Amino acid sequence: MFTDDAGKGGMTADSPGNSAHSNRRTGGDLVQLITPGGVRVSHPAFDSWLQDVGDEQLAALYEDMVAIRRIDAEATALQRQGELALWPPLLGQEASQIGSARALRQDDFVFPSYRDNGVAYCRGVKPADLVKAWRGNALAGWDPYTVNVATQQIIIGAQSLHATGYAMGIQNDGADSVAVAYFGDGATSEGDVNEAMVFAASFQAPVVFFCQNNHWAISEPVLLQSHIQIADRASGFGIPSMRVDGNDVLAVMAATRIAIDRARHGGGPTFIEAVTYRMGPHTTADDPTRYRDANELEDWAAKDPIARLKTLLDRQGLLTEELEAAVAAKADAVAKELRSGTINMPEPQPLDIFKHVYSTPNSSLERQQDHYTRYLATFGDPAAAVSEEGAR
């Protein structure tokens, strides 16, 4: 079933890989498998990609979404308490991130934006590592090659080029893994994303472009930057696209599996537009009440992705007291781990700035490090020198 943003009946499409037929912003062709009321809607073109998702898997997806929302809330609180310099909330986008991340294979490589902490969580990044850069303790929170997730990209859309280049490397290696680039609706107006799609289409690279259309590029509404559905932009590059309800974890998972399978078997790139909503601020430095109508937020709150899946579980008799207790315990545990890891995070040392700049020895960097070491020595104890410098 294809529906519009409000969950009303819309047009039908010929296949999952087709984008919308209309060039107008009608809101049609939105794939939805769980309605906002928690009703499972059958669709043969997508249901076949979810045959392995039984009761246990549904419960696991629910736990993931609740856990990452709790991490998000805890990180926001830590920022308000002065423990983090900044935090980009993902409130409302849990289904887009969890549904897509759980469709990936371990050897697939993810290129995330700064908001994709749910994806990183699913790939095995520790809660405290999600905030390491936001606390100013490191340039990146994790080693990309231990979890197959690149460091989060702040420059809007740049990760799409990185993903495409990596995918072309996969081709050269003769492997069947896939690269996935995550970005928001605002990034589709950037040159990097468009250039990445040119290369991906030209070389039929095994890359998935996953756009979370959360309706706001900071304070700029999506209607201003795109007068057609964002998924339709991909067709100009010769890239097939899908437009799914981004608050529907099953629709997102099915679409991602379709795109991954296509890329894995030589079908080239796919563009997915997951239509969701940023219920919180762009970052903790933003005040969305200055540019967003409160009624809009209320409308989207009624389509909450976690409440939707919870209602489905309840309808199917799966929302037991035991499940709710286990999910709550998991959320409490990850929140505790995040808070403890943040507050007790070791402070970086003066010479740490020279670590991980180059993978092999570099004479220029070594010379700079030597000069800085001798400068710190003029203060006596380098650690004390840092404290003295920080006090100035």
mmCIF file of C-alpha atoms in Angstrom:
data_model
loop_
_atom_site.group_PDB
_atom_site.id
_atom_site.type_symbol
_atom_site.label_atom_id
_atom_site.label_comp_id
_atom_site.label_asym_id
_atom_site.label_seq_id
_atom_site.Cartn_x
_atom_site.Cartn_y
_atom_site.Cartn_z
ATOM 1 C CA MET A 1 0.000 0.000 0.000
ATOM 2 C CA PHE A 2 1.263 3.439 -0.916
ATOM 3 C CA THR A 3 0.056 6.329 1.197
ATOM 4 C CA ASP A 4 0.592 10.024 1.623
ATOM 5 C CA ASP A 5 2.209 11.676 4.638
ATOM 6 C CA ALA A 6 -1.033 11.602 6.605
ATOM 7 C CA GLY A 7 -1.568 7.894 6.037
ATOM 8 C CA LYS A 8 -4.361 8.298 3.501
ATOM 9 C CA GLY A 9 -4.631 6.169 0.402
ATOM 10 C CA GLY A 10 -2.590 7.329 -2.534
ATOM 11 C CA MET A 11 -1.328 6.185 -5.904
ATOM 12 C CA THR A 12 0.116 2.753 -6.613
ATOM 13 C CA ALA A 13 3.516 2.121 -8.107
ATOM 14 C CA ASP A 14 4.622 -0.627 -10.433
ATOM 15 C CA SER A 15 7.466 -1.928 -8.277
ATOM 16 C CA PRO A 16 9.442 -1.115 -5.131
ATOM 17 C CA GLY A 17 12.263 0.384 -7.168
ATOM 18 C CA ASN A 18 10.138 2.955 -8.938
ATOM 19 C CA SER A 19 9.926 6.544 -7.797
ATOM 20 C CA ALA A 20 6.778 8.651 -7.871
ATOM 21 C CA HIS A 21 5.010 9.057 -11.217
ATOM 22 C CA SER A 22 4.012 12.661 -10.594
ATOM 23 C CA ASN A 23 6.291 15.700 -10.742
ATOM 24 C CA ARG A 24 4.048 17.539 -8.286
ATOM 25 C CA ARG A 25 4.395 17.334 -4.521
ATOM 26 C CA THR A 26 1.244 15.294 -4.050
ATOM 27 C CA GLY A 27 2.519 13.229 -1.136
ATOM 28 C CA GLY A 28 1.713 10.021 -3.003
ATOM 29 C CA ASP A 29 3.747 6.849 -3.420
ATOM 30 C CA LEU A 30 4.801 6.624 0.203
ATOM 31 C CA VAL A 31 5.290 2.984 1.166
ATOM 32 C CA GLN A 32 3.729 2.180 4.518
ATOM 33 C CA LEU A 33 3.488 -1.234 6.184
ATOM 34 C CA ILE A 34 2.484 -0.115 9.699
ATOM 35 C CA THR A 35 -0.104 2.643 9.959
ATOM 36 C CA PRO A 36 0.154 5.367 12.621
ATOM 37 C CA GLY A 37 -2.562 3.427 14.467
ATOM 38 C CA GLY A 38 -0.320 0.370 14.664
ATOM 39 C CA VAL A 39 -2.111 -1.716 12.027
ATOM 40 C CA ARG A 40 0.048 -3.992 9.859
ATOM 41 C CA VAL A 41 -0.680 -3.375 6.182
ATOM 42 C CA SER A 42 0.185 -6.107 3.709
ATOM 43 C CA HIS A 43 2.024 -5.390 0.474
ATOM 44 C CA PRO A 44 3.309 -8.328 -1.587
ATOM 45 C CA ALA A 45 6.228 -6.433 -3.114
ATOM 46 C CA PHE A 46 7.615 -5.604 0.324
ATOM 47 C CA ASP A 47 6.272 -8.383 2.569
ATOM 48 C CA SER A 48 8.536 -10.924 0.876
ATOM 49 C CA TRP A 49 11.545 -9.007 2.199
ATOM 50 C CA LEU A 50 10.314 -9.357 5.788
ATOM 51 C CA GLN A 51 9.543 -13.066 5.959
ATOM 52 C CA ASP A 52 12.198 -13.622 8.621
ATOM 53 C CA VAL A 53 10.895 -10.822 10.863
ATOM 54 C CA GLY A 54 8.908 -12.710 13.469
ATOM 55 C CA ASP A 55 7.786 -11.890 16.994
ATOM 56 C CA GLU A 56 11.311 -11.930 18.427
ATOM 57 C CA GLN A 57 12.660 -9.622 15.729
ATOM 58 C CA LEU A 58 9.793 -7.150 16.182
ATOM 59 C CA ALA A 59 10.498 -7.018 19.902
ATOM 60 C CA ALA A 60 14.211 -6.489 19.198
ATOM 61 C CA LEU A 61 13.458 -3.571 16.870
ATOM 62 C CA TYR A 62 11.251 -2.045 19.559
ATOM 63 C CA GLU A 63 14.026 -2.396 22.136
ATOM 64 C CA ASP A 64 16.538 -0.761 19.770
ATOM 65 C CA MET A 65 14.269 2.209 19.177
ATOM 66 C CA VAL A 66 13.478 2.726 22.860
ATOM 67 C CA ALA A 67 17.162 2.392 23.775
ATOM 68 C CA ILE A 68 18.372 4.931 21.235
ATOM 69 C CA ARG A 69 15.652 7.396 22.226
ATOM 70 C CA ARG A 70 16.827 7.065 25.823
ATOM 71 C CA ILE A 71 20.444 7.619 24.756
ATOM 72 C CA ASP A 72 19.328 10.680 22.829
ATOM 73 C CA ALA A 73 17.447 12.102 25.825
ATOM 74 C CA GLU A 74 20.362 11.408 28.158
ATOM 75 C CA ALA A 75 22.842 13.083 25.803
ATOM 76 C CA THR A 76 20.566 16.123 25.558
ATOM 77 C CA ALA A 77 20.433 16.299 29.355
ATOM 78 C CA LEU A 78 24.218 15.981 29.569
ATOM 79 C CA GLN A 79 24.596 18.910 27.202
ATOM 80 C CA ARG A 80 22.188 21.037 29.222
ATOM 81 C CA GLN A 81 24.218 20.179 32.314
ATOM 82 C CA GLY A 82 27.447 21.371 30.687
ATOM 83 C CA GLU A 83 28.966 17.932 30.126
ATOM 84 C CA LEU A 84 28.754 18.193 26.321
ATOM 85 C CA ALA A 85 29.394 21.200 24.127
ATOM 86 C CA LEU A 86 26.636 20.286 21.650
ATOM 87 C CA TRP A 87 24.302 17.438 20.718
ATOM 88 C CA PRO A 88 22.218 16.780 17.560
ATOM 89 C CA PRO A 89 18.966 15.075 18.697
ATOM 90 C CA LEU A 90 17.374 12.358 16.573
ATOM 91 C CA LEU A 91 13.992 12.346 18.343
ATOM 92 C CA GLY A 92 11.361 11.073 15.900
ATOM 93 C CA GLN A 93 13.809 9.471 13.473
ATOM 94 C CA GLU A 94 14.367 6.203 15.340
ATOM 95 C CA ALA A 95 12.540 3.975 12.833
ATOM 96 C CA SER A 96 14.534 5.343 9.890
ATOM 97 C CA GLN A 97 17.842 4.655 11.578
ATOM 98 C CA ILE A 98 17.099 1.359 13.313
ATOM 99 C CA GLY A 99 15.149 -0.167 10.421
ATOM 100 C CA SER A 100 17.872 0.597 7.888
ATOM 101 C CA ALA A 101 20.847 -0.288 10.109
ATOM 102 C CA ARG A 102 19.400 -3.683 11.024
ATOM 103 C CA ALA A 103 19.120 -4.507 7.314
ATOM 104 C CA LEU A 104 22.890 -4.298 6.796
ATOM 105 C CA ARG A 105 25.491 -7.011 6.815
ATOM 106 C CA GLN A 106 28.488 -6.685 9.107
ATOM 107 C CA ASP A 107 30.942 -6.141 6.226
ATOM 108 C CA ASP A 108 28.840 -3.345 4.710
ATOM 109 C CA PHE A 109 30.303 0.090 5.412
ATOM 110 C CA VAL A 110 28.297 3.036 6.736
ATOM 111 C CA PHE A 111 29.029 6.718 6.114
ATOM 112 C CA PRO A 112 26.854 8.661 8.571
ATOM 113 C CA SER A 113 25.971 12.266 9.213
ATOM 114 C CA TYR A 114 26.282 13.795 12.677
ATOM 115 C CA ARG A 115 22.704 12.798 13.619
ATOM 116 C CA ASP A 116 22.891 9.084 12.835
ATOM 117 C CA ASN A 117 23.652 7.869 16.334
ATOM 118 C CA GLY A 118 21.004 5.161 16.107
ATOM 119 C CA VAL A 119 22.841 3.638 13.157
ATOM 120 C CA ALA A 120 26.150 3.770 15.030
ATOM 121 C CA TYR A 121 24.497 2.137 18.066
ATOM 122 C CA CYS A 122 23.254 -0.751 15.929
ATOM 123 C CA ARG A 123 26.728 -1.242 14.475
ATOM 124 C CA GLY A 124 28.222 -1.680 17.941
ATOM 125 C CA VAL A 125 29.508 1.784 18.847
ATOM 126 C CA LYS A 126 29.583 2.174 22.640
ATOM 127 C CA PRO A 127 27.268 4.838 24.122
ATOM 128 C CA ALA A 128 30.107 6.959 25.517
ATOM 129 C CA ASP A 129 31.896 6.895 22.167
ATOM 130 C CA LEU A 130 28.843 8.545 20.607
ATOM 131 C CA VAL A 131 29.562 11.712 22.593
ATOM 132 C CA LYS A 132 33.361 11.723 22.705
ATOM 133 C CA ALA A 133 33.693 14.304 19.925
ATOM 134 C CA TRP A 134 30.777 16.384 21.266
ATOM 135 C CA ARG A 135 32.570 16.580 24.615
ATOM 136 C CA GLY A 136 35.709 17.784 22.844
ATOM 137 C CA ASN A 137 37.808 14.835 24.010
ATOM 138 C CA ALA A 138 38.628 13.462 20.563
ATOM 139 C CA LEU A 139 38.358 14.267 16.886
ATOM 140 C CA ALA A 140 36.286 11.098 16.434
ATOM 141 C CA GLY A 141 34.559 8.703 18.771
ATOM 142 C CA TRP A 142 35.604 5.344 17.373
ATOM 143 C CA ASP A 143 37.909 3.441 15.028
ATOM 144 C CA PRO A 144 35.895 3.139 11.789
ATOM 145 C CA TYR A 145 37.343 -0.242 10.895
ATOM 146 C CA THR A 146 36.275 -1.943 14.122
ATOM 147 C CA VAL A 147 32.570 -1.325 13.451
ATOM 148 C CA ASN A 148 32.574 -0.497 9.709
ATOM 149 C CA VAL A 149 31.199 2.971 10.385
ATOM 150 C CA ALA A 150 33.080 6.048 9.217
ATOM 151 C CA THR A 151 33.432 8.958 11.588
ATOM 152 C CA GLN A 152 30.359 11.177 11.639
ATOM 153 C CA GLN A 153 30.494 13.898 9.010
ATOM 154 C CA ILE A 154 29.784 17.494 9.974
ATOM 155 C CA ILE A 155 30.238 18.948 6.485
ATOM 156 C CA ILE A 156 26.779 18.543 4.969
ATOM 157 C CA GLY A 157 26.642 15.833 2.318
ATOM 158 C CA ALA A 158 30.386 15.142 2.097
ATOM 159 C CA GLN A 159 29.886 11.553 3.262
ATOM 160 C CA SER A 160 27.990 10.749 0.052
ATOM 161 C CA LEU A 161 31.220 11.232 -1.909
ATOM 162 C CA HIS A 162 33.133 9.115 0.603
ATOM 163 C CA ALA A 163 30.555 6.340 0.319
ATOM 164 C CA THR A 164 30.624 6.372 -3.472
ATOM 165 C CA GLY A 165 34.412 6.240 -3.548
ATOM 166 C CA TYR A 166 34.419 3.370 -1.081
ATOM 167 C CA ALA A 167 31.800 1.552 -3.172
ATOM 168 C CA MET A 168 33.976 1.911 -6.260
ATOM 169 C CA GLY A 169 36.798 0.381 -4.210
ATOM 170 C CA ILE A 170 34.512 -2.550 -3.385
ATOM 171 C CA GLN A 171 34.036 -3.051 -7.121
ATOM 172 C CA ASN A 172 37.777 -3.041 -7.713
ATOM 173 C CA ASP A 173 38.247 -5.611 -4.954
ATOM 174 C CA GLY A 174 35.576 -7.884 -6.431
ATOM 175 C CA ALA A 175 33.696 -8.036 -3.125
ATOM 176 C CA ASP A 176 29.918 -8.013 -2.642
ATOM 177 C CA SER A 177 29.671 -5.675 0.336
ATOM 178 C CA VAL A 178 27.794 -2.366 0.053
ATOM 179 C CA ALA A 179 28.407 1.242 1.120
ATOM 180 C CA VAL A 180 25.560 3.280 2.619
ATOM 181 C CA ALA A 181 25.508 7.075 2.859
ATOM 182 C CA TYR A 182 23.109 8.678 5.346
ATOM 183 C CA PHE A 183 22.102 12.323 4.992
ATOM 184 C CA GLY A 184 19.167 14.665 5.474
ATOM 185 C CA ASP A 185 16.878 16.438 3.053
ATOM 186 C CA GLY A 186 18.983 19.591 3.208
ATOM 187 C CA ALA A 187 22.039 17.709 1.961
ATOM 188 C CA THR A 188 20.317 16.930 -1.344
ATOM 189 C CA SER A 189 20.724 20.616 -2.224
ATOM 190 C CA GLU A 190 24.494 20.338 -1.780
ATOM 191 C CA GLY A 191 26.825 19.775 -4.704
ATOM 192 C CA ASP A 192 28.574 16.868 -2.987
ATOM 193 C CA VAL A 193 25.446 14.693 -2.989
ATOM 194 C CA ASN A 194 24.712 15.426 -6.631
ATOM 195 C CA GLU A 195 28.308 14.770 -7.670
ATOM 196 C CA ALA A 196 28.263 11.512 -5.727
ATOM 197 C CA MET A 197 25.152 10.378 -7.592
ATOM 198 C CA VAL A 198 26.789 11.214 -10.927
ATOM 199 C CA PHE A 199 29.743 8.949 -10.138
ATOM 200 C CA ALA A 200 27.591 6.238 -8.567
ATOM 201 C CA ALA A 201 25.355 6.059 -11.624
ATOM 202 C CA SER A 202 28.236 6.261 -14.111
ATOM 203 C CA PHE A 203 30.130 3.385 -12.507
ATOM 204 C CA GLN A 204 27.083 1.529 -11.157
ATOM 205 C CA ALA A 205 28.710 1.564 -7.761
ATOM 206 C CA PRO A 206 27.244 -0.614 -4.977
ATOM 207 C CA VAL A 207 26.088 2.296 -2.821
ATOM 208 C CA VAL A 208 22.775 3.162 -1.170
ATOM 209 C CA PHE A 209 21.882 6.811 -0.682
ATOM 210 C CA PHE A 210 19.652 6.944 2.390
ATOM 211 C CA CYS A 211 17.967 10.319 2.813
ATOM 212 C CA GLN A 212 16.085 11.007 6.031
ATOM 213 C CA ASN A 213 13.659 13.700 4.990
ATOM 214 C CA ASN A 214 12.892 15.182 8.401
ATOM 215 C CA HIS A 215 11.256 18.241 6.799
ATOM 216 C CA TRP A 216 13.693 20.823 8.141
ATOM 217 C CA ALA A 217 17.224 21.757 7.051
ATOM 218 C CA ILE A 218 17.845 23.703 10.253
ATOM 219 C CA SER A 219 15.161 26.405 9.763
ATOM 220 C CA GLU A 220 14.577 25.860 6.038
ATOM 221 C CA PRO A 221 11.485 23.775 5.200
ATOM 222 C CA VAL A 222 11.777 21.005 2.652
ATOM 223 C CA LEU A 223 9.047 22.567 0.492
ATOM 224 C CA LEU A 224 11.320 25.530 -0.155
ATOM 225 C CA GLN A 225 14.307 23.544 -1.334
ATOM 226 C CA SER A 226 12.485 20.908 -3.394
ATOM 227 C CA HIS A 227 9.345 21.428 -5.461
ATOM 228 C CA ILE A 228 9.226 17.730 -6.308
ATOM 229 C CA GLN A 229 9.529 14.742 -4.038
ATOM 230 C CA ILE A 230 13.181 14.299 -3.117
ATOM 231 C CA ALA A 231 13.161 10.688 -4.282
ATOM 232 C CA ASP A 232 12.362 11.917 -7.790
ATOM 233 C CA ARG A 233 15.643 13.804 -7.971
ATOM 234 C CA ALA A 234 17.515 10.515 -8.262
ATOM 235 C CA SER A 235 15.829 9.626 -11.555
ATOM 236 C CA GLY A 236 17.650 12.493 -13.236
ATOM 237 C CA PHE A 237 20.888 10.642 -12.549
ATOM 238 C CA GLY A 238 19.487 7.305 -13.717
ATOM 239 C CA ILE A 239 19.252 5.986 -10.149
ATOM 240 C CA PRO A 240 16.125 4.061 -9.088
ATOM 241 C CA SER A 241 14.490 5.335 -5.921
ATOM 242 C CA MET A 242 11.968 4.450 -3.262
ATOM 243 C CA ARG A 243 9.945 6.713 -0.996
ATOM 244 C CA VAL A 244 8.925 5.127 2.295
ATOM 245 C CA ASP A 245 7.276 6.120 5.555
ATOM 246 C CA GLY A 246 10.348 6.844 7.664
ATOM 247 C CA ASN A 247 8.362 6.375 10.879
ATOM 248 C CA ASP A 248 7.547 2.800 9.860
ATOM 249 C CA VAL A 249 10.434 0.536 10.886
ATOM 250 C CA LEU A 250 9.267 -2.365 8.700
ATOM 251 C CA ALA A 251 8.850 -0.280 5.550
ATOM 252 C CA VAL A 252 12.322 1.150 6.086
ATOM 253 C CA MET A 253 13.847 -2.269 6.659
ATOM 254 C CA ALA A 254 12.207 -3.761 3.565
ATOM 255 C CA ALA A 255 13.274 -0.860 1.342
ATOM 256 C CA THR A 256 16.844 -1.014 2.614
ATOM 257 C CA ARG A 257 17.014 -4.746 2.034
ATOM 258 C CA ILE A 258 15.792 -4.268 -1.528
ATOM 259 C CA ALA A 259 18.414 -1.588 -2.181
ATOM 260 C CA ILE A 260 21.196 -3.603 -0.544
ATOM 261 C CA ASP A 261 20.308 -6.716 -2.518
ATOM 262 C CA ARG A 262 20.315 -4.746 -5.766
ATOM 263 C CA ALA A 263 23.739 -3.280 -5.032
ATOM 264 C CA ARG A 264 25.154 -6.610 -3.858
ATOM 265 C CA HIS A 265 24.206 -8.295 -7.105
ATOM 266 C CA GLY A 266 25.554 -5.690 -9.499
ATOM 267 C CA GLY A 267 22.418 -3.565 -9.860
ATOM 268 C CA GLY A 268 24.161 -0.339 -8.914
ATOM 269 C CA PRO A 269 23.006 2.452 -6.622
ATOM 270 C CA THR A 270 19.578 3.108 -5.112
ATOM 271 C CA PHE A 271 18.167 6.240 -3.506
ATOM 272 C CA ILE A 272 15.812 5.873 -0.522
ATOM 273 C CA GLU A 273 13.802 8.779 0.807
ATOM 274 C CA ALA A 274 12.578 7.979 4.315
ATOM 275 C CA VAL A 275 9.888 10.554 5.100
ATOM 276 C CA THR A 276 10.143 11.275 8.812
ATOM 277 C CA TYR A 277 10.174 14.300 11.101
ATOM 278 C CA ARG A 278 12.680 15.966 13.396
ATOM 279 C CA MET A 279 10.622 16.395 16.558
ATOM 280 C CA GLY A 280 13.413 18.123 18.463
ATOM 281 C CA PRO A 281 15.790 20.971 17.597
ATOM 282 C CA HIS A 282 18.415 20.782 14.853
ATOM 283 C CA THR A 283 21.000 20.764 17.639
ATOM 284 C CA THR A 284 20.866 21.796 21.273
ATOM 285 C CA ALA A 285 21.937 25.277 20.090
ATOM 286 C CA ASP A 286 18.729 25.627 18.058
ATOM 287 C CA ASP A 287 15.266 26.897 19.035
ATOM 288 C CA PRO A 288 12.733 25.358 16.613
ATOM 289 C CA THR A 289 9.834 27.356 18.082
ATOM 290 C CA ARG A 290 11.186 30.373 16.203
ATOM 291 C CA TYR A 291 10.443 28.849 12.807
ATOM 292 C CA ARG A 292 8.095 25.887 13.322
ATOM 293 C CA ASP A 293 4.373 25.853 14.031
ATOM 294 C CA ALA A 294 3.446 23.947 17.179
ATOM 295 C CA ASN A 295 0.523 22.335 15.339
ATOM 296 C CA GLU A 296 2.958 20.721 12.921
ATOM 297 C CA LEU A 297 4.821 19.085 15.778
ATOM 298 C CA GLU A 298 1.553 17.880 17.277
ATOM 299 C CA ASP A 299 0.500 16.315 13.968
ATOM 300 C CA TRP A 300 3.764 14.396 13.677
ATOM 301 C CA ALA A 301 3.741 13.339 17.315
ATOM 302 C CA ALA A 302 0.631 11.337 16.438
ATOM 303 C CA LYS A 303 2.809 9.352 13.984
ATOM 304 C CA ASP A 304 5.527 8.627 16.549
ATOM 305 C CA PRO A 305 7.565 5.634 15.314
ATOM 306 C CA ILE A 306 7.986 4.012 18.720
ATOM 307 C CA ALA A 307 4.333 4.390 19.721
ATOM 308 C CA ARG A 308 3.365 2.922 16.346
ATOM 309 C CA LEU A 309 5.433 -0.230 16.810
ATOM 310 C CA LYS A 310 4.363 -0.537 20.445
ATOM 311 C CA THR A 311 0.714 -0.503 19.376
ATOM 312 C CA LEU A 312 1.413 -3.180 16.755
ATOM 313 C CA LEU A 313 3.092 -5.366 19.377
ATOM 314 C CA ASP A 314 0.090 -4.859 21.662
ATOM 315 C CA ARG A 315 -2.354 -5.749 18.890
ATOM 316 C CA GLN A 316 -0.436 -8.965 18.271
ATOM 317 C CA GLY A 317 -0.347 -9.877 21.946
ATOM 318 C CA LEU A 318 3.418 -9.462 22.184
ATOM 319 C CA LEU A 319 3.579 -6.469 24.518
ATOM 320 C CA THR A 320 3.881 -8.434 27.727
ATOM 321 C CA GLU A 321 4.920 -7.094 31.114
ATOM 322 C CA GLU A 322 8.135 -9.099 30.742
ATOM 323 C CA LEU A 323 8.965 -7.445 27.420
ATOM 324 C CA GLU A 324 8.238 -3.955 28.721
ATOM 325 C CA ALA A 325 10.388 -4.597 31.795
ATOM 326 C CA ALA A 326 13.260 -5.938 29.687
ATOM 327 C CA VAL A 327 13.116 -2.971 27.293
ATOM 328 C CA ALA A 328 12.996 -0.483 30.170
ATOM 329 C CA ALA A 329 15.952 -2.206 31.816
ATOM 330 C CA LYS A 330 17.956 -2.026 28.578
ATOM 331 C CA ALA A 331 17.171 1.679 28.176
ATOM 332 C CA ASP A 332 18.205 2.349 31.776
ATOM 333 C CA ALA A 333 21.431 0.409 31.285
ATOM 334 C CA VAL A 334 22.548 2.253 28.150
ATOM 335 C CA ALA A 335 21.646 5.615 29.699
ATOM 336 C CA LYS A 336 23.684 4.769 32.799
ATOM 337 C CA GLU A 337 26.600 3.624 30.646
ATOM 338 C CA LEU A 338 26.447 6.846 28.622
ATOM 339 C CA ARG A 339 26.345 9.132 31.675
ATOM 340 C CA SER A 340 29.088 7.300 33.526
ATOM 341 C CA GLY A 341 31.286 7.070 30.442
ATOM 342 C CA THR A 342 30.846 10.769 29.720
ATOM 343 C CA ILE A 343 31.531 12.099 33.195
ATOM 344 C CA ASN A 344 34.515 9.779 33.736
ATOM 345 C CA MET A 345 35.956 10.208 30.264
ATOM 346 C CA PRO A 346 39.753 10.726 30.408
ATOM 347 C CA GLU A 347 40.887 14.178 29.374
ATOM 348 C CA PRO A 348 43.066 14.290 26.247
ATOM 349 C CA GLN A 349 46.790 14.887 26.790
ATOM 350 C CA PRO A 350 48.697 17.735 25.089
ATOM 351 C CA LEU A 351 50.500 15.554 22.547
ATOM 352 C CA ASP A 352 47.357 13.560 21.643
ATOM 353 C CA ILE A 353 46.679 16.143 18.936
ATOM 354 C CA PHE A 354 49.401 14.498 16.849
ATOM 355 C CA LYS A 355 47.916 11.003 17.081
ATOM 356 C CA HIS A 356 46.038 9.432 14.174
ATOM 357 C CA VAL A 357 46.841 12.268 11.743
ATOM 358 C CA TYR A 358 48.736 9.997 9.350
ATOM 359 C CA SER A 359 48.772 6.205 9.165
ATOM 360 C CA THR A 360 52.545 6.163 8.557
ATOM 361 C CA PRO A 361 55.398 8.293 9.971
ATOM 362 C CA ASN A 362 55.503 11.829 8.594
ATOM 363 C CA SER A 363 58.574 13.997 8.965
ATOM 364 C CA SER A 364 56.681 17.296 8.872
ATOM 365 C CA LEU A 365 54.312 16.185 11.629
ATOM 366 C CA GLU A 366 57.180 14.788 13.673
ATOM 367 C CA ARG A 367 58.948 18.139 13.438
ATOM 368 C CA GLN A 368 55.838 19.966 14.640
ATOM 369 C CA GLN A 369 55.461 17.518 17.509
ATOM 370 C CA ASP A 370 59.083 18.042 18.522
ATOM 371 C CA HIS A 371 58.637 21.830 18.510
ATOM 372 C CA TYR A 372 55.466 21.599 20.591
ATOM 373 C CA THR A 373 57.071 19.168 23.043
ATOM 374 C CA ARG A 374 59.968 21.565 23.602
ATOM 375 C CA TYR A 375 57.510 24.440 24.029
ATOM 376 C CA LEU A 376 55.581 22.528 26.695
ATOM 377 C CA ALA A 377 58.851 21.707 28.429
ATOM 378 C CA THR A 378 59.398 25.399 29.114
ATOM 379 C CA PHE A 379 56.493 25.160 31.574
ATOM 380 C CA GLY A 380 58.099 22.248 33.402
ATOM 381 C CA ASP A 381 55.401 19.586 33.673
ATOM 382 C CA PRO A 382 53.448 19.356 30.340
ATOM 383 C CA ALA A 383 50.260 18.390 32.195
ATOM 384 C CA ALA A 384 50.618 21.409 34.444
ATOM 385 C CA ALA A 385 51.337 23.533 31.395
ATOM 386 C CA VAL A 386 48.010 22.547 29.910
ATOM 387 C CA SER A 387 46.212 23.438 33.117
ATOM 388 C CA GLU A 388 48.025 26.772 33.207
ATOM 389 C CA GLU A 389 47.224 27.486 29.565
ATOM 390 C CA GLY A 390 43.590 26.597 30.089
ATOM 391 C CA ALA A 391 43.354 29.003 33.006
ATOM 392 C CA ARG A 392 44.525 31.946 30.908
#
